[in-house]
């Protein structure tokens, strides 16, 4: 059974720092992996989707990598800003049932 | 603008009542999903639909019901059989199952 883990559960860093959020999964048979952002009391915003055949995806200051063999994905945020403060969730789509399995998220606080 | 609209944003339910959460999308997506989010946990799938007039149970379907009479609409009914309905409910859609998912802004349901 696929399990997705995000560590740490919370992270606080000063503005301007580059940072990495981690997502690990137990079954490497995935179809794709998505990173989302969630602001308090709001829905989810899709940030990046990486197909199983890809190694990374980039959007602006965000870069997501995928290493299927080790069951890991990272979300790199460059030059962090207070507006990046949110909870970041990763979700894995299985390649047999296409059901999204979710991590519990990392709550990120960027201090001005 | 294309997107997913959930209503209401806040909903209060008395013991023994059924309530219905609305989800409408104008993205022309075939697949739609309902998730439940509780503090500190990953999202859990309640129901999903891949096509009009068809839907399948997710991991926590007990006490919930859905319908998919139109492509654009996927309402969720929380029945009195759901013993712990207080949660944040999120609706999502995708082109088809396994592709990038897009989310509404959520409905917070509270039992009073």
XYZ file of C-alpha atoms in Angstrom, chain A:
112
model
C 0.000 0.000 0.000
C 1.399 3.366 -1.043
C 2.310 5.742 1.765
C 3.444 9.321 1.330
C 5.431 11.155 3.975
C 6.406 14.789 4.196
C 9.108 15.830 6.620
C 9.308 18.222 8.369
C 5.718 18.956 9.296
C 6.632 22.608 9.772
C 9.495 24.838 8.689
C 10.323 28.466 9.466
C 13.062 30.305 7.586
C 14.103 33.941 7.053
C 13.096 35.716 3.890
C 15.494 35.335 0.987
C 16.709 31.842 1.796
C 16.589 28.985 -0.651
C 14.822 25.966 0.813
C 13.902 22.371 0.058
C 10.730 20.521 0.990
C 10.769 16.747 0.996
C 8.263 14.114 -0.064
C 8.908 10.390 0.146
C 6.778 7.493 -1.074
C 6.997 3.760 -0.456
C 5.960 2.315 -3.847
C 7.967 3.411 -6.886
C 5.227 2.312 -9.323
C 3.818 5.785 -9.802
C 2.165 7.506 -12.760
C 2.965 11.038 -11.680
C 3.509 13.243 -8.640
C 1.966 16.631 -7.950
C 2.947 19.437 -5.623
C 0.225 21.737 -4.300
C 0.050 24.846 -2.178
C -2.721 25.478 0.358
C -3.323 28.792 2.076
C -5.197 28.723 5.424
C -8.882 27.922 4.961
C -8.519 27.746 1.183
C -8.479 25.141 -1.519
C -5.380 23.691 -3.157
C -3.417 25.328 -5.948
C -1.496 23.044 -8.282
C 2.161 24.055 -8.473
C 3.947 21.382 -10.463
C 3.208 17.955 -11.898
C 6.038 15.543 -12.696
C 5.350 12.525 -14.874
C 7.040 9.274 -13.878
C 9.363 9.533 -16.896
C 10.574 13.011 -15.915
C 13.315 13.997 -13.506
C 12.256 17.566 -12.792
C 9.877 20.396 -13.555
C 10.354 24.126 -13.107
C 7.964 27.025 -12.715
C 9.402 30.402 -11.825
C 11.222 30.135 -8.489
C 9.976 26.577 -7.974
C 11.761 23.432 -9.048
C 10.480 19.943 -8.324
C 12.588 16.837 -8.758
C 11.633 13.189 -8.835
C 13.739 10.117 -8.071
C 11.436 7.146 -8.496
C 13.997 4.511 -7.576
C 14.597 6.057 -4.169
C 10.971 7.070 -3.669
C 11.706 10.751 -3.246
C 10.641 14.113 -4.564
C 11.863 17.530 -3.514
C 10.382 20.976 -4.021
C 13.051 23.666 -4.195
C 11.971 27.255 -3.561
C 14.506 29.893 -4.508
C 14.784 33.301 -2.848
C 11.847 32.720 -0.502
C 9.347 35.524 0.152
C 6.752 36.043 2.916
C 4.073 35.363 0.300
C 5.394 31.807 -0.013
C 4.089 31.073 3.479
C 1.550 28.271 3.121
C 1.192 24.533 3.529
C 2.778 22.520 0.732
C 1.342 19.097 -0.096
C 2.587 16.387 -2.359
C 0.420 13.657 -3.844
C 1.331 10.547 -5.802
C -0.775 8.971 -8.550
C -0.417 5.195 -8.672
C 0.211 3.751 -12.132
C -2.446 1.068 -11.741
C -5.397 2.781 -10.083
C -4.596 6.472 -10.712
C -5.671 7.328 -7.187
C -3.926 10.280 -5.553
C -2.261 9.359 -2.260
C -1.463 12.383 -0.125
C 1.194 13.465 2.299
C 0.088 15.409 5.372
C 1.930 18.524 4.197
C 4.715 20.842 5.320
C 3.653 24.157 6.838
C 6.118 26.778 5.662
C 6.570 30.153 7.341
C 8.826 32.745 5.746
C 9.840 35.405 8.250
C 10.255 38.970 6.917
